PDB file of C-alpha atoms in Angstrom:
ATOM      1  CA  UNK A   1       0.000   0.000   0.000  1.00 71.00           C
ATOM      2  CA  UNK A   2       0.878   3.654  -0.114  1.00 80.00           C
ATOM      3  CA  UNK A   3       3.393   4.748   2.490  1.00 87.00           C
ATOM      4  CA  UNK A   4       5.753   7.556   3.431  1.00 92.00           C
ATOM      5  CA  UNK A   5       9.124   7.090   5.097  1.00 92.00           C
ATOM      6  CA  UNK A   6      11.010  10.000   6.580  1.00 92.00           C
ATOM      7  CA  UNK A   7      14.273  10.219   8.415  1.00 84.00           C
ATOM      8  CA  UNK A   8      14.363   9.421  12.067  1.00 80.00           C
ATOM      9  CA  UNK A   9      14.735  12.269  14.475  1.00 82.00           C
ATOM     10  CA  UNK A  10      15.339  14.137  16.507  1.00 93.00           C
ATOM     11  CA  UNK A  11      17.480  16.548  14.536  1.00 95.00           C
ATOM     12  CA  UNK A  12      19.357  19.261  16.416  1.00 96.00           C
ATOM     13  CA  UNK A  13      21.027  22.101  14.544  1.00 96.00           C
ATOM     14  CA  UNK A  14      22.604  25.422  15.351  1.00 97.00           C
ATOM     15  CA  UNK A  15      21.004  28.584  14.052  1.00 97.00           C
ATOM     16  CA  UNK A  16      21.931  29.346  10.416  1.00 96.00           C
ATOM     17  CA  UNK A  17      22.828  25.717   9.678  1.00 97.00           C
ATOM     18  CA  UNK A  18      21.615  23.926   6.555  1.00 97.00           C
ATOM     19  CA  UNK A  19      18.679  21.583   6.995  1.00 97.00           C
ATOM     20  CA  UNK A  20      17.741  18.460   5.089  1.00 97.00           C
ATOM     21  CA  UNK A  21      14.962  16.105   6.152  1.00 97.00           C
ATOM     22  CA  UNK A  22      14.682  13.096   3.895  1.00 96.00           C
ATOM     23  CA  UNK A  23      11.350  11.731   2.711  1.00 97.00           C
ATOM     24  CA  UNK A  24      10.602   8.879   0.327  1.00 96.00           C
ATOM     25  CA  UNK A  25       7.270   7.454  -0.706  1.00 94.00           C
ATOM     26  CA  UNK A  26       5.756   4.343  -2.218  1.00 92.00           C
ATOM     27  CA  UNK A  27       2.610   4.685  -4.260  1.00 87.00           C
ATOM     28  CA  UNK A  28       0.789   3.376  -7.274  1.00 81.00           C
ATOM     29  CA  UNK A  29       0.632   6.191  -9.771  1.00 81.00           C
ATOM     30  CA  UNK A  30       1.759   9.713  -9.112  1.00 84.00           C
ATOM     31  CA  UNK A  31       0.625  11.144  -5.811  1.00 90.00           C
ATOM     32  CA  UNK A  32       0.685  14.732  -4.655  1.00 91.00           C
ATOM     33  CA  UNK A  33       3.334  15.336  -1.995  1.00 94.00           C
ATOM     34  CA  UNK A  34       3.286  17.615   1.015  1.00 95.00           C
ATOM     35  CA  UNK A  35       5.230  18.841   3.982  1.00 96.00           C
ATOM     36  CA  UNK A  36       3.238  19.761   7.061  1.00 95.00           C
ATOM     37  CA  UNK A  37       4.699  21.426  10.161  1.00 96.00           C
ATOM     38  CA  UNK A  38       3.544  21.151  13.757  1.00 92.00           C
ATOM     39  CA  UNK A  39       4.720  23.854  16.129  1.00 93.00           C
ATOM     40  CA  UNK A  40       4.699  23.064  19.853  1.00 88.00           C
ATOM     41  CA  UNK A  41       1.188  22.789  21.252  1.00 83.00           C
ATOM     42  CA  UNK A  42      -0.486  23.339  17.894  1.00 85.00           C
ATOM     43  CA  UNK A  43      -2.097  21.334  15.119  1.00 87.00           C
ATOM     44  CA  UNK A  44      -0.429  20.641  11.804  1.00 90.00           C
ATOM     45  CA  UNK A  45      -0.330  23.263   9.094  1.00 92.00           C
ATOM     46  CA  UNK A  46       0.594  22.936   5.457  1.00 93.00           C
ATOM     47  CA  UNK A  47       4.134  24.138   4.743  1.00 96.00           C
ATOM     48  CA  UNK A  48       4.469  23.357   1.042  1.00 96.00           C
ATOM     49  CA  UNK A  49       3.317  20.958  -1.635  1.00 94.00           C
ATOM     50  CA  UNK A  50       4.063  19.648  -5.122  1.00 95.00           C
ATOM     51  CA  UNK A  51       1.572  17.938  -7.376  1.00 90.00           C
ATOM     52  CA  UNK A  52       3.690  16.532 -10.215  1.00 90.00           C
ATOM     53  CA  UNK A  53       7.186  15.345 -11.001  1.00 92.00           C
ATOM     54  CA  UNK A  54       9.934  17.991 -10.942  1.00 94.00           C
ATOM     55  CA  UNK A  55       7.668  20.507  -9.235  1.00 95.00           C
ATOM     56  CA  UNK A  56       9.335  22.471  -6.472  1.00 96.00           C
ATOM     57  CA  UNK A  57       7.274  23.554  -3.495  1.00 96.00           C
ATOM     58  CA  UNK A  58       8.553  26.454  -1.412  1.00 97.00           C
ATOM     59  CA  UNK A  59       7.455  28.515   1.556  1.00 96.00           C
ATOM     60  CA  UNK A  60       9.149  30.433   4.395  1.00 95.00           C
ATOM     61  CA  UNK A  61      12.586  29.587   2.994  1.00 96.00           C
ATOM     62  CA  UNK A  62      11.852  25.858   2.872  1.00 98.00           C
ATOM     63  CA  UNK A  63      11.971  23.963  -0.412  1.00 98.00           C
ATOM     64  CA  UNK A  64      11.258  20.446  -1.611  1.00 98.00           C
ATOM     65  CA  UNK A  65      11.423  18.990  -5.122  1.00 97.00           C
ATOM     66  CA  UNK A  66       9.226  16.117  -6.331  1.00 96.00           C
ATOM     67  CA  UNK A  67      11.668  13.516  -7.660  1.00 96.00           C
ATOM     68  CA  UNK A  68       9.826  10.734  -9.438  1.00 93.00           C
ATOM     69  CA  UNK A  69      12.978   8.795 -10.338  1.00 93.00           C
ATOM     70  CA  UNK A  70      14.004   8.459  -6.694  1.00 94.00           C
ATOM     71  CA  UNK A  71      10.449   8.660  -5.244  1.00 95.00           C
ATOM     72  CA  UNK A  72      11.643  11.373  -2.908  1.00 96.00           C
ATOM     73  CA  UNK A  73      10.541  14.751  -1.595  1.00 97.00           C
ATOM     74  CA  UNK A  74      13.328  15.945   0.688  1.00 97.00           C
ATOM     75  CA  UNK A  75      12.802  19.122   2.694  1.00 98.00           C
ATOM     76  CA  UNK A  76      15.614  21.695   2.712  1.00 98.00           C
ATOM     77  CA  UNK A  77      16.323  25.089   4.165  1.00 97.00           C
ATOM     78  CA  UNK A  78      19.538  26.982   3.726  1.00 96.00           C
ATOM     79  CA  UNK A  79      19.650  28.735   7.085  1.00 96.00           C
ATOM     80  CA  UNK A  80      17.420  27.599   9.928  1.00 97.00           C
ATOM     81  CA  UNK A  81      16.195  29.798  12.735  1.00 97.00           C
ATOM     82  CA  UNK A  82      15.214  29.023  16.304  1.00 96.00           C
ATOM     83  CA  UNK A  83      11.605  29.651  15.291  1.00 96.00           C
ATOM     84  CA  UNK A  84      11.809  26.693  12.873  1.00 97.00           C
ATOM     85  CA  UNK A  85      11.900  24.283  15.807  1.00 97.00           C
ATOM     86  CA  UNK A  86       8.924  22.002  15.225  1.00 96.00           C
ATOM     87  CA  UNK A  87       7.906  18.555  14.035  1.00 93.00           C
ATOM     88  CA  UNK A  88       7.885  18.133  10.262  1.00 96.00           C
ATOM     89  CA  UNK A  89       5.659  15.594   8.524  1.00 94.00           C
ATOM     90  CA  UNK A  90       5.957  14.405   4.962  1.00 95.00           C
ATOM     91  CA  UNK A  91       2.680  13.253   3.417  1.00 94.00           C
ATOM     92  CA  UNK A  92       1.185  12.034   0.157  1.00 92.00           C
ATOM     93  CA  UNK A  93      -2.257  11.907  -1.383  1.00 88.00           C
ATOM     94  CA  UNK A  94      -3.083   9.448  -4.115  1.00 78.00           C
ATOM     95  CA  UNK A  95      -4.290  10.707  -7.453  1.00 69.00           C
ATOM     96  CA  UNK A  96      -8.041  11.015  -7.449  1.00 63.00           C
ATOM     97  CA  UNK A  97      -8.299  10.359  -3.731  1.00 62.00           C
ATOM     98  CA  UNK A  98     -10.461  12.891  -1.998  1.00 58.00           C
ATOM     99  CA  UNK A  99     -10.133  11.512   1.393  1.00 63.00           C
ATOM    100  CA  UNK A 100      -6.815  10.668   2.769  1.00 75.00           C
ATOM    101  CA  UNK A 101      -3.376  12.011   3.380  1.00 86.00           C
ATOM    102  CA  UNK A 102      -0.821   9.360   4.285  1.00 88.00           C
ATOM    103  CA  UNK A 103       1.701  10.780   6.728  1.00 90.00           C
ATOM    104  CA  UNK A 104       5.221   9.845   7.638  1.00 91.00           C
ATOM    105  CA  UNK A 105       6.127   9.418  11.285  1.00 90.00           C
ATOM    106  CA  UNK A 106       7.416  12.966  11.696  1.00 91.00           C
ATOM    107  CA  UNK A 107      10.852  14.440  12.369  1.00 93.00           C
ATOM    108  CA  UNK A 108      11.464  16.601  15.410  1.00 94.00           C
ATOM    109  CA  UNK A 109      13.727  19.568  14.636  1.00 96.00           C
ATOM    110  CA  UNK A 110      15.344  21.629  17.377  1.00 96.00           C
ATOM    111  CA  UNK A 111      17.351  24.706  16.434  1.00 97.00           C
ATOM    112  CA  UNK A 112      19.700  26.070  19.072  1.00 97.00           C
ATOM    113  CA  UNK A 113      20.702  29.752  19.250  1.00 95.00           C
TER     114      UNK A 113
ATOM    115  CA  UNK B   1     -13.927  32.416  16.691  1.00 58.00           C
ATOM    116  CA  UNK B   2     -13.202  31.463  13.147  1.00 67.00           C
ATOM    117  CA  UNK B   3     -11.333  28.266  12.439  1.00 90.00           C
ATOM    118  CA  UNK B   4     -11.388  24.769  13.801  1.00 93.00           C
ATOM    119  CA  UNK B   5     -11.655  24.029  17.490  1.00 93.00           C
ATOM    120  CA  UNK B   6     -11.506  20.878  19.557  1.00 96.00           C
ATOM    121  CA  UNK B   7     -12.734  20.157  23.044  1.00 95.00           C
ATOM    122  CA  UNK B   8     -11.666  19.157  25.527  1.00 96.00           C
ATOM    123  CA  UNK B   9      -7.968  19.844  25.040  1.00 94.00           C
ATOM    124  CA  UNK B  10      -7.026  17.320  27.709  1.00 96.00           C
ATOM    125  CA  UNK B  11      -8.983  14.356  29.003  1.00 97.00           C
ATOM    126  CA  UNK B  12      -8.210  11.581  31.440  1.00 97.00           C
ATOM    127  CA  UNK B  13     -10.608   8.671  31.621  1.00 97.00           C
ATOM    128  CA  UNK B  14     -10.728   5.063  32.723  1.00 97.00           C
ATOM    129  CA  UNK B  15     -10.860   1.853  30.773  1.00 97.00           C
ATOM    130  CA  UNK B  16     -14.383   0.985  29.704  1.00 97.00           C
ATOM    131  CA  UNK B  17     -15.830   4.485  29.874  1.00 97.00           C
ATOM    132  CA  UNK B  18     -17.400   6.255  26.947  1.00 97.00           C
ATOM    133  CA  UNK B  19     -15.668   9.418  25.807  1.00 97.00           C
ATOM    134  CA  UNK B  20     -16.673  11.934  23.160  1.00 98.00           C
ATOM    135  CA  UNK B  21     -14.241  14.342  21.586  1.00 98.00           C
ATOM    136  CA  UNK B  22     -15.752  17.378  19.913  1.00 97.00           C
ATOM    137  CA  UNK B  23     -14.697  19.139  16.745  1.00 97.00           C
ATOM    138  CA  UNK B  24     -16.200  22.318  15.335  1.00 97.00           C
ATOM    139  CA  UNK B  25     -15.265  24.291  12.225  1.00 96.00           C
ATOM    140  CA  UNK B  26     -16.558  27.638  11.041  1.00 94.00           C
ATOM    141  CA  UNK B  27     -15.491  27.507   7.387  1.00 91.00           C
ATOM    142  CA  UNK B  28     -18.344  25.297   6.143  1.00 89.00           C
ATOM    143  CA  UNK B  29     -15.786  22.901   4.695  1.00 92.00           C
ATOM    144  CA  UNK B  30     -17.359  19.798   3.211  1.00 92.00           C
ATOM    145  CA  UNK B  31     -14.749  17.371   4.457  1.00 92.00           C
ATOM    146  CA  UNK B  32     -13.786  16.633   8.024  1.00 94.00           C
ATOM    147  CA  UNK B  33     -11.278  14.124   9.361  1.00 95.00           C
ATOM    148  CA  UNK B  34     -10.195  12.520  12.601  1.00 96.00           C
ATOM    149  CA  UNK B  35      -6.587  11.427  13.076  1.00 95.00           C
ATOM    150  CA  UNK B  36      -4.682   9.974  15.954  1.00 95.00           C
ATOM    151  CA  UNK B  37      -1.034  10.790  16.515  1.00 91.00           C
ATOM    152  CA  UNK B  38       1.215   8.242  18.171  1.00 90.00           C
ATOM    153  CA  UNK B  39       4.963   8.229  18.582  1.00 82.00           C
ATOM    154  CA  UNK B  40       6.565   6.371  15.697  1.00 76.00           C
ATOM    155  CA  UNK B  41       3.360   6.235  13.663  1.00 80.00           C
ATOM    156  CA  UNK B  42       2.820   9.798  12.613  1.00 82.00           C
ATOM    157  CA  UNK B  43      -0.840  10.543  11.990  1.00 88.00           C
ATOM    158  CA  UNK B  44      -3.300   7.808  11.122  1.00 91.00           C
ATOM    159  CA  UNK B  45      -6.759   8.443   9.802  1.00 92.00           C
ATOM    160  CA  UNK B  46      -9.597   7.115  11.960  1.00 95.00           C
ATOM    161  CA  UNK B  47     -12.703   8.338  10.125  1.00 95.00           C
ATOM    162  CA  UNK B  48     -13.599  11.015   7.668  1.00 94.00           C
ATOM    163  CA  UNK B  49     -16.738  12.658   6.381  1.00 94.00           C
ATOM    164  CA  UNK B  50     -17.425  14.088   2.944  1.00 91.00           C
ATOM    165  CA  UNK B  51     -20.590  15.937   4.012  1.00 92.00           C
ATOM    166  CA  UNK B  52     -23.292  15.928   6.653  1.00 92.00           C
ATOM    167  CA  UNK B  53     -24.619  12.397   7.176  1.00 92.00           C
ATOM    168  CA  UNK B  54     -21.810  10.867   5.080  1.00 93.00           C
ATOM    169  CA  UNK B  55     -18.977   9.168   6.940  1.00 94.00           C
ATOM    170  CA  UNK B  56     -16.405   6.528   6.057  1.00 93.00           C
ATOM    171  CA  UNK B  57     -13.693   4.524   7.741  1.00 93.00           C
ATOM    172  CA  UNK B  58     -10.055   5.362   7.595  1.00 90.00           C
ATOM    173  CA  UNK B  59      -7.019   3.290   8.470  1.00 88.00           C
ATOM    174  CA  UNK B  60      -7.760   2.614  12.173  1.00 93.00           C
ATOM    175  CA  UNK B  61     -11.538   2.842  12.820  1.00 95.00           C
ATOM    176  CA  UNK B  62     -11.998   0.005  15.327  1.00 96.00           C
ATOM    177  CA  UNK B  63     -13.313   1.144  18.695  1.00 96.00           C
ATOM    178  CA  UNK B  64     -14.476   4.544  17.403  1.00 97.00           C
ATOM    179  CA  UNK B  65     -17.811   5.920  16.271  1.00 97.00           C
ATOM    180  CA  UNK B  66     -18.487   9.182  14.438  1.00 97.00           C
ATOM    181  CA  UNK B  67     -21.508  11.142  13.393  1.00 95.00           C
ATOM    182  CA  UNK B  68     -22.065  14.290  11.384  1.00 96.00           C
ATOM    183  CA  UNK B  69     -25.556  15.693  11.646  1.00 94.00           C
ATOM    184  CA  UNK B  70     -24.358  19.239  10.916  1.00 93.00           C
ATOM    185  CA  UNK B  71     -21.670  20.373   8.515  1.00 94.00           C
ATOM    186  CA  UNK B  72     -19.736  22.215  11.202  1.00 95.00           C
ATOM    187  CA  UNK B  73     -19.536  19.453  13.824  1.00 97.00           C
ATOM    188  CA  UNK B  74     -17.822  16.078  13.727  1.00 97.00           C
ATOM    189  CA  UNK B  75     -17.729  14.366  17.131  1.00 98.00           C
ATOM    190  CA  UNK B  76     -15.635  11.261  17.747  1.00 98.00           C
ATOM    191  CA  UNK B  77     -16.836   8.761  20.360  1.00 98.00           C
ATOM    192  CA  UNK B  78     -14.864   6.036  22.030  1.00 97.00           C
ATOM    193  CA  UNK B  79     -17.660   3.711  23.117  1.00 94.00           C
ATOM    194  CA  UNK B  80     -15.557   1.747  25.617  1.00 97.00           C
ATOM    195  CA  UNK B  81     -12.143   3.291  26.018  1.00 97.00           C
ATOM    196  CA  UNK B  82      -9.045   1.095  26.113  1.00 97.00           C
ATOM    197  CA  UNK B  83      -5.483   1.946  27.095  1.00 97.00           C
ATOM    198  CA  UNK B  84      -4.377   1.524  23.495  1.00 96.00           C
ATOM    199  CA  UNK B  85      -6.544   4.521  22.657  1.00 97.00           C
ATOM    200  CA  UNK B  86      -4.319   6.804  24.715  1.00 97.00           C
ATOM    201  CA  UNK B  87      -3.163   9.240  22.071  1.00 96.00           C
ATOM    202  CA  UNK B  88      -3.384  12.768  20.736  1.00 94.00           C
ATOM    203  CA  UNK B  89      -6.414  13.215  18.502  1.00 96.00           C
ATOM    204  CA  UNK B  90      -6.546  15.774  15.730  1.00 95.00           C
ATOM    205  CA  UNK B  91      -9.566  16.933  13.833  1.00 96.00           C
ATOM    206  CA  UNK B  92      -9.104  18.501  10.413  1.00 94.00           C
ATOM    207  CA  UNK B  93     -11.277  19.969   7.680  1.00 94.00           C
ATOM    208  CA  UNK B  94     -10.898  20.541   3.972  1.00 90.00           C
ATOM    209  CA  UNK B  95     -12.751  22.025   1.072  1.00 87.00           C
ATOM    210  CA  UNK B  96     -14.525  19.964  -1.554  1.00 77.00           C
ATOM    211  CA  UNK B  97     -12.043  19.251  -4.329  1.00 73.00           C
ATOM    212  CA  UNK B  98      -9.121  20.688  -2.318  1.00 71.00           C
ATOM    213  CA  UNK B  99      -8.571  18.165   0.420  1.00 66.00           C
ATOM    214  CA  UNK B 100      -4.835  18.112  -0.137  1.00 72.00           C
ATOM    215  CA  UNK B 101      -4.820  21.186   2.082  1.00 83.00           C
ATOM    216  CA  UNK B 102      -6.280  20.184   5.398  1.00 89.00           C
ATOM    217  CA  UNK B 103      -6.722  22.553   8.317  1.00 91.00           C
ATOM    218  CA  UNK B 104      -6.013  21.033  11.677  1.00 92.00           C
ATOM    219  CA  UNK B 105      -7.378  21.759  15.098  1.00 93.00           C
ATOM    220  CA  UNK B 106      -5.090  22.063  18.130  1.00 91.00           C
ATOM    221  CA  UNK B 107      -5.618  18.475  19.232  1.00 93.00           C
ATOM    222  CA  UNK B 108      -7.005  16.629  22.244  1.00 96.00           C
ATOM    223  CA  UNK B 109      -4.643  14.713  24.450  1.00 95.00           C
ATOM    224  CA  UNK B 110      -6.512  11.660  25.769  1.00 97.00           C
ATOM    225  CA  UNK B 111      -5.187   9.412  28.497  1.00 97.00           C
ATOM    226  CA  UNK B 112      -6.968   6.152  29.291  1.00 97.00           C
ATOM    227  CA  UNK B 113      -5.998   4.680  32.648  1.00 96.00           C
TER     228      UNK B 113
END
C-alpha cells in the first residue's frame, strides 16, 4: 500500500545551519506530496506541496522537489532559525483520492541559538 | 472564533468508559477528518466525512464511532475506552475538491488509565 518514510529524528542544529529532512514514498501512480509542520502545542499546518514530477514547493525559505525517479521529496532550508523548531511531517495523497493524506512518522527539529 | 476548534484539550478517563471528543469548524468545509497521533506512527486516519450524514472509515476505525448531523460538527466517540486509545487526537477539515490542504485543530490529548 501507499506509504511515506522519513528520516528518524530528533534533529538538532545550530542557528543558520543547513537543513535536510529526507522523505521517500511508495505509491501506485503519481501522488501529490506535502510537507506539514507542527509547532509546539499546535495542530499541523501545510508548509508546502508539489503535485507533479519535478515541481518544487517552497514557503518560508523551505523547499522540496518532487523527484519521481528516486520517489523522494526531501525538505531543505539553507539557514534555519530558532523559530523553525517544530515537528515536520511528509505526506502524500493518491491521485483522485479525496479523502486521505498518508503521513510519515514525523521528524522533530530543534534549532539552538 | 473562526477556524477549527476541539474540546476538551485534555482528558483523562478510565478503561471501559465512553468518551466523546468534539470538533467544530466555522469555514463550512465539506470534508472533516479525525486522526490519531502516536509516537513512531505519525498521523493515522480514523474516520472522515465528505458531508453531513456521510462518513467513512479510515485506516484505524476500530473502537471509534463518528456522526455528522451538521456540517460544522464532527464528534468522535470512544464507546468503551481502552489503554491503546491513549493518544493525541486531531480533527481537520478541507474544502470539496481541495482536500490536499487540510486545516487542523489544536488536538485533544486523551489518556486512558
